[in-house]
Amino acid sequence: MLSAESLAKIDREVAKYPADQKRSATMSALRIAQQEKGWLATETIEFVANYLGIPPVAAYEVATFYNMYDLKPVGKHKLTVCTNLPCALSGGYDAADYLKQKLGIDFGETSADGRFTLVEGECMGACGDAPVMLLNNHSMCSFMTREAIDKKLAELE
Amino acid sequence: MLEIEIDGKKLTVPQGSTIMDAAHSVGTYIPHFCYHKKLSIAANCRMCLVEVEKAPKPLPACATPVTDGMRVHTHSDLAVKAQQGVMEFLLINHPLDCPICDQGGECQLQDIAVGYGGGSSRYQEEKRSVPGKDMGPLVSAEEMSRCIHCTRCVRFTEEIGGFQEIGMANRGEFSEILPFLGKTVDSEISGNVIDLCPVGALTSKPFRYSARSWELSRRKSVAPHDGLGSNLIVQVYNHKVMRVLPLENEAINECWLSDRDRFSYEALNSDARLTRPMIKHDGKWHETDWQTALDYVVKGLTGVSAQHGKDAIGVLAGAGATTEELYLLQKLARAFGVNNIDHRLRQRDFAADEGQTGALWLGSTIAEMASANAVLVVGSTQRHEQPLLAARLRQAVKKGAELNLIHVADDELLTRVNAKLIVAPQALADGLAQVLKAVAELKGASANLDLSGVTVYDEARRIAESLVRAETASVVLGSVAQHSPVFSQLLAIGGEIARLSGAHFGVFSEAANSVGAQFVGALPRRGFAGAAVTAGLNAAEMIAAPRKAYVLWGVEPEADCHDGQAAVAAMKAAETVIAFTAFKGDGLLDYADVLLPTAPFTETAGSFVNMEGKLQTFNGVVRPLGETRPGWKVLRVLGNLLSLQGFEQNTVEDVRAEFVGPFGDGAAKLSNAVSGVALDKPAVTGLVRVGEVPMYHVDAIVRRAPSLQATVHAKAPVASANPAVLAAAGLADGELAVVRQGACEVRVPVKADAGLPEGVLRLAAAHPATVGLGGLFDPIELKRG
């Protein structure tokens, strides 16, 4: 189900915890699985759970609790826009609206060409850089004015 | 000890108690939803907020440990205001559908809302709605909008069931309780989540919309499907059993009930019930009255005995019958001159019979076994045979007990196992003998058995060390051990282990009244209370050497006997088969000559003796269905019709009085001691069957309970074997194979299971798909289909 490379990464995470507490590595294992598969299908979650020796529903609880796990297929670029208070006061909603209009999709949707998915996010701990946007869960984009958004999207073209 | 004050009442409580514990100890009620005494503390419903002096805000009573000098107010303005606030929040998303909710009338939310809820809601916005879930045929999760997220069900499956099958997905107001996508809840004790659910989110599927809780009368009874003797509340409406709930008894079933005991009642109201006596004339069945039917029975019995002698009659009794019935049955048989009577229908090895002096039992109380530091379970599927005991042992392991196994398969017990020996059924005795030899070495004592041919392997030594190291230990034989061809050796070896190590030794009683049946003498070699009798034939001998007439008391031979195939052949060859039964089974209709409707446990007064030797009496909870009669009355009349002495009892109490005196507190008549058994490893060539009886096929009642039959546990069995065995037969995992025992061939899919020892084929018995096969632990052939 997962590549040997991913399994090796999961093993490395598991090794950080006592042998009888493999459950502690659930979040890392799901993250690694999502990196390889792009999103977390039910079968992927079940595979990870069995690999860690925990009940599948316990892994499912974790996967559904955190919104950086994708339970549906996402586009090539996942854009997460923060709309929590500091960002909202500094134009977070404007940024989101501009993206919606520009990509022609709403929150939680994927563009028809499968390249972009737009997600409403929670505080990312960089309120000084508000409004912020997270690209593909890993790269933080600060001060997302319209111009910054245009520039970022152009880079991703 | 800490001194605290609750609502002005001073009390002392042990260190580590919570405010909830302290309040319970003085009878102060604190409203709560998520708190449950048998589950871990979650403190997520917040209903139990109370005021604690010097604390800046209300604290949850269930999760706040008491400190010395703490002063708690459970009904102060602050506490009540906090509780009312919580209640308002809980009701925000709860639908106002009490009139159509199954939980209505027995709903904790409804009750507490009366005490703490507002008359109307301030909430004007949209309520959330949650789609229903499929949790399988027993638990309904159709209306999950009612859920208040107490997570009792989640904690139950994880902590008591041993495997988290239910979880809470998503978060915040999107939280939902659900099983893993596409899975159902398959635990053998899943029905308990229905009792635990404080609202109408999880309800009983078979019971749904059939009655209101306040219309039902609650009557006490005792569970009839395993040797535990769980206490029941049977709820009755209009002389019909509507549902079954557990009655709390900490010493036996705690507050739980297995699904088998909870949902088997459906069969009691089914069309499969026999409601009038029936006689077969010229191959056709005719309904008749009791007088005619009993005259027919008398004629049959006297006819056969006149022509072939009394020895030509065999009596087979089910151990699910009441003590009163079994007592009268053996009294009637012996007074009539028949010595062939037995209730151990699935037993294969009777070599210990002669050297046995009392009724086989658990060897200790259930609580003692569950609190032992080390337990060795020999030949038991545990979760299927004794669902609640398996859960109890799981709790024991959590508290530090060491669970050791000698078994024929490496099953998932959902708990930590200290050491295990997995062997073929005929090698169970050798496995236990290894443990005995190691115990003897560790103790520096010698066993009274010849152990020269036994080689002790590491795993057996670890088991022995565990038993010797433990302050209190128990060694128990399960059903597989009892049905195996080496049962008597296991009894002898187990007894020696107990003697040398100081452990308790006993058996998990298979049926509700296995102990009672032995005590009242439904046995071929021991009479009532152990009295000496003329030896008769045991169950296996009665089948092996067919009798001319059989009396079946609550028995369906094809499913209840060790060798169903031979049993049916014996029935068919008999001149007459007289069946006392609550159901018209297909088998009985085929080979019996007269069917007499006797009452199941809900329709007769009686008693069961559970595996710890405790006699539990119960009364009938509903009127017998149709022309059904309580078994003890039928036997009493039959005794009169046969002109036998000692059948003048007028009430069930009269019958009970005859055996209750000698029974006393039971302890003196219970003994697992055997003598005169020598060790001898049976030589086996070829493949041997491991034929366990599936959980929902153990007796006539559960076999006819539709909801239980719809569960995964009642599915048609597959034949599993070690991959090497399959490879030798040229079969691959999942292929259809032909298995053969005697004249019967069955086509079943095969499954590779590396946890099985070589030389065995595991194929469940008593299921319609395998019912024609032979002995449970006899040789079996496997070939490509």
PDB file of N, CA and C in Angstrom, chain A residues 87-150:
ATOM      1  N   CYS A  87      -5.995  37.611  11.052  1.00  0.00           N
ATOM      2  CA  CYS A  87      -5.955  37.614   9.595  1.00  0.00           C
ATOM      3  C   CYS A  87      -7.195  38.293   9.029  1.00  0.00           C
ATOM      4  N   ALA A  88      -8.347  37.985   9.630  1.00  0.00           N
ATOM      5  CA  ALA A  88      -9.592  38.569   9.144  1.00  0.00           C
ATOM      6  C   ALA A  88      -9.532  40.085   9.236  1.00  0.00           C
ATOM      7  N   LEU A  89      -8.947  40.623  10.342  1.00  0.00           N
ATOM      8  CA  LEU A  89      -8.848  42.066  10.512  1.00  0.00           C
ATOM      9  C   LEU A  89      -7.871  42.674   9.508  1.00  0.00           C
ATOM     10  N   SER A  90      -6.907  41.859   9.032  1.00  0.00           N
ATOM     11  CA  SER A  90      -5.898  42.381   8.118  1.00  0.00           C
ATOM     12  C   SER A  90      -6.166  41.980   6.673  1.00  0.00           C
ATOM     13  N   GLY A  91      -7.400  41.567   6.377  1.00  0.00           N
ATOM     14  CA  GLY A  91      -7.720  41.300   4.969  1.00  0.00           C
ATOM     15  C   GLY A  91      -7.718  39.836   4.592  1.00  0.00           C
ATOM     16  N   GLY A  92      -7.859  38.955   5.556  1.00  0.00           N
ATOM     17  CA  GLY A  92      -7.903  37.538   5.259  1.00  0.00           C
ATOM     18  C   GLY A  92      -9.089  37.183   4.371  1.00  0.00           C
ATOM     19  N   TYR A  93     -10.248  37.762   4.685  1.00  0.00           N
ATOM     20  CA  TYR A  93     -11.434  37.471   3.876  1.00  0.00           C
ATOM     21  C   TYR A  93     -11.290  38.007   2.466  1.00  0.00           C
ATOM     22  N   ASP A  94     -10.637  39.218   2.367  1.00  0.00           N
ATOM     23  CA  ASP A  94     -10.412  39.769   1.030  1.00  0.00           C
ATOM     24  C   ASP A  94      -9.562  38.820   0.207  1.00  0.00           C
ATOM     25  N   ALA A  95      -8.504  38.320   0.848  1.00  0.00           N
ATOM     26  CA  ALA A  95      -7.617  37.391   0.150  1.00  0.00           C
ATOM     27  C   ALA A  95      -8.386  36.165  -0.303  1.00  0.00           C
ATOM     28  N   ALA A  96      -9.219  35.636   0.618  1.00  0.00           N
ATOM     29  CA  ALA A  96     -10.003  34.452   0.286  1.00  0.00           C
ATOM     30  C   ALA A  96     -10.963  34.744  -0.861  1.00  0.00           C
ATOM     31  N   ASP A  97     -11.662  35.896  -0.771  1.00  0.00           N
ATOM     32  CA  ASP A  97     -12.623  36.237  -1.823  1.00  0.00           C
ATOM     33  C   ASP A  97     -11.932  36.375  -3.170  1.00  0.00           C
ATOM     34  N   TYR A  98     -10.752  37.015  -3.127  1.00  0.00           N
ATOM     35  CA  TYR A  98     -10.022  37.223  -4.370  1.00  0.00           C
ATOM     36  C   TYR A  98      -9.627  35.873  -4.992  1.00  0.00           C
ATOM     37  N   LEU A  99      -9.180  34.955  -4.128  1.00  0.00           N
ATOM     38  CA  LEU A  99      -8.806  33.620  -4.615  1.00  0.00           C
ATOM     39  C   LEU A  99     -10.010  32.871  -5.179  1.00  0.00           C
ATOM     40  N   LYS A 100     -11.128  32.998  -4.464  1.00  0.00           N
ATOM     41  CA  LYS A 100     -12.349  32.321  -4.910  1.00  0.00           C
ATOM     42  C   LYS A 100     -12.735  32.805  -6.304  1.00  0.00           C
ATOM     43  N   GLN A 101     -12.659  34.151  -6.459  1.00  0.00           N
ATOM     44  CA  GLN A 101     -13.091  34.731  -7.721  1.00  0.00           C
ATOM     45  C   GLN A 101     -12.100  34.368  -8.817  1.00  0.00           C
ATOM     46  N   LYS A 102     -10.824  34.411  -8.453  1.00  0.00           N
ATOM     47  CA  LYS A 102      -9.792  34.159  -9.451  1.00  0.00           C
ATOM     48  C   LYS A 102      -9.767  32.689  -9.909  1.00  0.00           C
ATOM     49  N   LEU A 103      -9.986  31.770  -8.932  1.00  0.00           N
ATOM     50  CA  LEU A 103      -9.929  30.352  -9.278  1.00  0.00           C
ATOM     51  C   LEU A 103     -11.299  29.799  -9.657  1.00  0.00           C
ATOM     52  N   GLY A 104     -12.328  30.591  -9.332  1.00  0.00           N
ATOM     53  CA  GLY A 104     -13.682  30.134  -9.654  1.00  0.00           C
ATOM     54  C   GLY A 104     -14.146  28.984  -8.781  1.00  0.00           C
ATOM     55  N   ILE A 105     -13.638  28.916  -7.579  1.00  0.00           N
ATOM     56  CA  ILE A 105     -14.073  27.849  -6.657  1.00  0.00           C
ATOM     57  C   ILE A 105     -14.323  28.430  -5.272  1.00  0.00           C
ATOM     58  N   ASP A 106     -15.110  27.701  -4.491  1.00  0.00           N
ATOM     59  CA  ASP A 106     -15.401  28.103  -3.109  1.00  0.00           C
ATOM     60  C   ASP A 106     -14.493  27.306  -2.173  1.00  0.00           C
ATOM     61  N   PHE A 107     -14.562  27.653  -0.886  1.00  0.00           N
ATOM     62  CA  PHE A 107     -13.822  26.870   0.107  1.00  0.00           C
ATOM     63  C   PHE A 107     -14.187  25.392  -0.011  1.00  0.00           C
ATOM     64  N   GLY A 108     -13.196  24.548   0.093  1.00  0.00           N
ATOM     65  CA  GLY A 108     -13.454  23.117   0.081  1.00  0.00           C
ATOM     66  C   GLY A 108     -13.623  22.547  -1.312  1.00  0.00           C
ATOM     67  N   GLU A 109     -13.414  23.385  -2.339  1.00  0.00           N
ATOM     68  CA  GLU A 109     -13.598  22.880  -3.701  1.00  0.00           C
ATOM     69  C   GLU A 109     -12.263  22.817  -4.437  1.00  0.00           C
ATOM     70  N   THR A 110     -12.275  22.065  -5.526  1.00  0.00           N
ATOM     71  CA  THR A 110     -11.082  21.919  -6.361  1.00  0.00           C
ATOM     72  C   THR A 110     -11.415  22.445  -7.749  1.00  0.00           C
ATOM     73  N   SER A 111     -10.487  23.183  -8.337  1.00  0.00           N
ATOM     74  CA  SER A 111     -10.753  23.737  -9.662  1.00  0.00           C
ATOM     75  C   SER A 111     -10.921  22.612 -10.676  1.00  0.00           C
ATOM     76  N   ALA A 112     -11.644  22.941 -11.748  1.00  0.00           N
ATOM     77  CA  ALA A 112     -12.015  21.907 -12.721  1.00  0.00           C
ATOM     78  C   ALA A 112     -10.779  21.248 -13.325  1.00  0.00           C
ATOM     79  N   ASP A 113      -9.705  22.007 -13.480  1.00  0.00           N
ATOM     80  CA  ASP A 113      -8.509  21.410 -14.073  1.00  0.00           C
ATOM     81  C   ASP A 113      -7.692  20.613 -13.054  1.00  0.00           C
ATOM     82  N   GLY A 114      -8.200  20.551 -11.811  1.00  0.00           N
ATOM     83  CA  GLY A 114      -7.539  19.722 -10.805  1.00  0.00           C
ATOM     84  C   GLY A 114      -6.248  20.323 -10.279  1.00  0.00           C
ATOM     85  N   ARG A 115      -6.018  21.620 -10.513  1.00  0.00           N
ATOM     86  CA  ARG A 115      -4.737  22.170 -10.095  1.00  0.00           C
ATOM     87  C   ARG A 115      -4.799  22.839  -8.732  1.00  0.00           C
ATOM     88  N   PHE A 116      -5.951  23.408  -8.392  1.00  0.00           N
ATOM     89  CA  PHE A 116      -6.029  24.142  -7.124  1.00  0.00           C
ATOM     90  C   PHE A 116      -7.167  23.653  -6.244  1.00  0.00           C
ATOM     91  N   THR A 117      -6.881  23.594  -4.967  1.00  0.00           N
ATOM     92  CA  THR A 117      -7.927  23.354  -3.975  1.00  0.00           C
ATOM     93  C   THR A 117      -7.830  24.490  -2.965  1.00  0.00           C
ATOM     94  N   LEU A 118      -8.980  25.053  -2.620  1.00  0.00           N
ATOM     95  CA  LEU A 118      -9.000  26.180  -1.683  1.00  0.00           C
ATOM     96  C   LEU A 118      -9.603  25.695  -0.360  1.00  0.00           C
ATOM     97  N   VAL A 119      -8.930  25.994   0.748  1.00  0.00           N
ATOM     98  CA  VAL A 119      -9.404  25.528   2.053  1.00  0.00           C
ATOM     99  C   VAL A 119      -9.379  26.703   3.028  1.00  0.00           C
ATOM    100  N   GLU A 120     -10.395  26.767   3.879  1.00  0.00           N
ATOM    101  CA  GLU A 120     -10.415  27.776   4.929  1.00  0.00           C
ATOM    102  C   GLU A 120      -9.618  27.230   6.106  1.00  0.00           C
ATOM    103  N   GLY A 121      -8.625  27.999   6.544  1.00  0.00           N
ATOM    104  CA  GLY A 121      -7.753  27.469   7.587  1.00  0.00           C
ATOM    105  C   GLY A 121      -7.910  28.182   8.913  1.00  0.00           C
ATOM    106  N   GLU A 122      -7.281  27.606   9.925  1.00  0.00           N
ATOM    107  CA  GLU A 122      -7.279  28.212  11.258  1.00  0.00           C
ATOM    108  C   GLU A 122      -5.916  28.854  11.490  1.00  0.00           C
ATOM    109  N   CYS A 123      -5.795  29.548  12.598  1.00  0.00           N
ATOM    110  CA  CYS A 123      -4.580  30.301  12.897  1.00  0.00           C
ATOM    111  C   CYS A 123      -3.321  29.454  12.708  1.00  0.00           C
ATOM    112  N   MET A 124      -2.354  30.003  12.006  1.00  0.00           N
ATOM    113  CA  MET A 124      -1.111  29.284  11.743  1.00  0.00           C
ATOM    114  C   MET A 124       0.037  29.832  12.579  1.00  0.00           C
ATOM    115  N   GLY A 125      -0.300  30.724  13.514  1.00  0.00           N
ATOM    116  CA  GLY A 125       0.727  31.203  14.437  1.00  0.00           C
ATOM    117  C   GLY A 125       1.666  32.217  13.807  1.00  0.00           C
ATOM    118  N   ALA A 126       1.210  32.914  12.758  1.00  0.00           N
ATOM    119  CA  ALA A 126       2.068  33.925  12.139  1.00  0.00           C
ATOM    120  C   ALA A 126       1.259  35.196  11.948  1.00  0.00           C
ATOM    121  N   CYS A 127       0.570  35.607  13.011  1.00  0.00           N
ATOM    122  CA  CYS A 127      -0.387  36.698  12.894  1.00  0.00           C
ATOM    123  C   CYS A 127       0.297  38.013  12.488  1.00  0.00           C
ATOM    124  N   GLY A 128       1.585  38.149  12.801  1.00  0.00           N
ATOM    125  CA  GLY A 128       2.322  39.351  12.419  1.00  0.00           C
ATOM    126  C   GLY A 128       2.427  39.510  10.913  1.00  0.00           C
ATOM    127  N   ASP A 129       2.295  38.348  10.202  1.00  0.00           N
ATOM    128  CA  ASP A 129       2.416  38.365   8.744  1.00  0.00           C
ATOM    129  C   ASP A 129       1.049  38.401   8.060  1.00  0.00           C
ATOM    130  N   ALA A 130      -0.011  38.636   8.841  1.00  0.00           N
ATOM    131  CA  ALA A 130      -1.383  38.515   8.331  1.00  0.00           C
ATOM    132  C   ALA A 130      -1.593  39.407   7.114  1.00  0.00           C
ATOM    133  N   PRO A 131      -2.441  39.011   6.167  1.00  0.00           N
ATOM    134  CA  PRO A 131      -3.059  37.686   6.084  1.00  0.00           C
ATOM    135  C   PRO A 131      -2.094  36.629   5.548  1.00  0.00           C
ATOM    136  N   VAL A 132      -2.233  35.400   6.109  1.00  0.00           N
ATOM    137  CA  VAL A 132      -1.313  34.350   5.665  1.00  0.00           C
ATOM    138  C   VAL A 132      -2.055  33.251   4.910  1.00  0.00           C
ATOM    139  N   MET A 133      -1.290  32.565   4.095  1.00  0.00           N
ATOM    140  CA  MET A 133      -1.825  31.446   3.315  1.00  0.00           C
ATOM    141  C   MET A 133      -0.798  30.324   3.374  1.00  0.00           C
ATOM    142  N   LEU A 134      -1.297  29.090   3.449  1.00  0.00           N
ATOM    143  CA  LEU A 134      -0.379  27.949   3.519  1.00  0.00           C
ATOM    144  C   LEU A 134      -0.491  27.181   2.207  1.00  0.00           C
ATOM    145  N   LEU A 135       0.666  26.899   1.622  1.00  0.00           N
ATOM    146  CA  LEU A 135       0.666  26.187   0.342  1.00  0.00           C
ATOM    147  C   LEU A 135       1.059  24.735   0.591  1.00  0.00           C
ATOM    148  N   ASN A 136       0.154  23.837   0.184  1.00  0.00           N
ATOM    149  CA  ASN A 136       0.424  22.390   0.297  1.00  0.00           C
ATOM    150  C   ASN A 136       0.904  21.959   1.686  1.00  0.00           C
ATOM    151  N   ASN A 137       0.289  22.558   2.723  1.00  0.00           N
ATOM    152  CA  ASN A 137       0.565  22.174   4.114  1.00  0.00           C
ATOM    153  C   ASN A 137       1.979  22.496   4.585  1.00  0.00           C
ATOM    154  N   HIS A 138       2.887  22.883   3.707  1.00  0.00           N
ATOM    155  CA  HIS A 138       4.276  23.002   4.130  1.00  0.00           C
ATOM    156  C   HIS A 138       4.887  24.375   3.943  1.00  0.00           C
ATOM    157  N   SER A 139       4.402  25.136   2.970  1.00  0.00           N
ATOM    158  CA  SER A 139       5.095  26.398   2.721  1.00  0.00           C
ATOM    159  C   SER A 139       4.199  27.585   3.072  1.00  0.00           C
ATOM    160  N   MET A 140       4.686  28.451   3.953  1.00  0.00           N
ATOM    161  CA  MET A 140       3.898  29.588   4.461  1.00  0.00           C
ATOM    162  C   MET A 140       4.096  30.804   3.555  1.00  0.00           C
ATOM    163  N   CYS A 141       2.992  31.440   3.155  1.00  0.00           N
ATOM    164  CA  CYS A 141       3.078  32.644   2.323  1.00  0.00           C
ATOM    165  C   CYS A 141       2.529  33.810   3.150  1.00  0.00           C
ATOM    166  N   SER A 142       3.327  34.873   3.333  1.00  0.00           N
ATOM    167  CA  SER A 142       2.944  35.978   4.207  1.00  0.00           C
ATOM    168  C   SER A 142       2.380  37.165   3.411  1.00  0.00           C
ATOM    169  N   PHE A 143       1.678  38.038   4.135  1.00  0.00           N
ATOM    170  CA  PHE A 143       1.154  39.308   3.579  1.00  0.00           C
ATOM    171  C   PHE A 143       0.477  39.081   2.236  1.00  0.00           C
ATOM    172  N   MET A 144      -0.587  38.300   2.206  1.00  0.00           N
ATOM    173  CA  MET A 144      -1.206  37.932   0.938  1.00  0.00           C
ATOM    174  C   MET A 144      -2.166  39.006   0.442  1.00  0.00           C
ATOM    175  N   THR A 145      -1.612  40.050  -0.022  1.00  0.00           N
ATOM    176  CA  THR A 145      -2.403  41.075  -0.729  1.00  0.00           C
ATOM    177  C   THR A 145      -2.746  40.508  -2.089  1.00  0.00           C
ATOM    178  N   ARG A 146      -3.583  41.275  -2.845  1.00  0.00           N
ATOM    179  CA  ARG A 146      -3.952  40.793  -4.173  1.00  0.00           C
ATOM    180  C   ARG A 146      -2.711  40.594  -5.050  1.00  0.00           C
ATOM    181  N   GLU A 147      -1.789  41.539  -4.947  1.00  0.00           N
ATOM    182  CA  GLU A 147      -0.588  41.461  -5.784  1.00  0.00           C
ATOM    183  C   GLU A 147       0.234  40.226  -5.398  1.00  0.00           C
ATOM    184  N   ALA A 148       0.352  40.010  -4.080  1.00  0.00           N
ATOM    185  CA  ALA A 148       1.128  38.855  -3.616  1.00  0.00           C
ATOM    186  C   ALA A 148       0.486  37.560  -4.098  1.00  0.00           C
ATOM    187  N   ILE A 149      -0.863  37.558  -4.073  1.00  0.00           N
ATOM    188  CA  ILE A 149      -1.569  36.346  -4.530  1.00  0.00           C
ATOM    189  C   ILE A 149      -1.306  36.125  -6.018  1.00  0.00           C
ATOM    190  N   ASP A 150      -1.428  37.224  -6.804  1.00  0.00           N
ATOM    191  CA  ASP A 150      -1.182  37.095  -8.250  1.00  0.00           C
ATOM    192  C   ASP A 150       0.205  36.539  -8.519  1.00  0.00           C
TER     193      ASP A 150
END
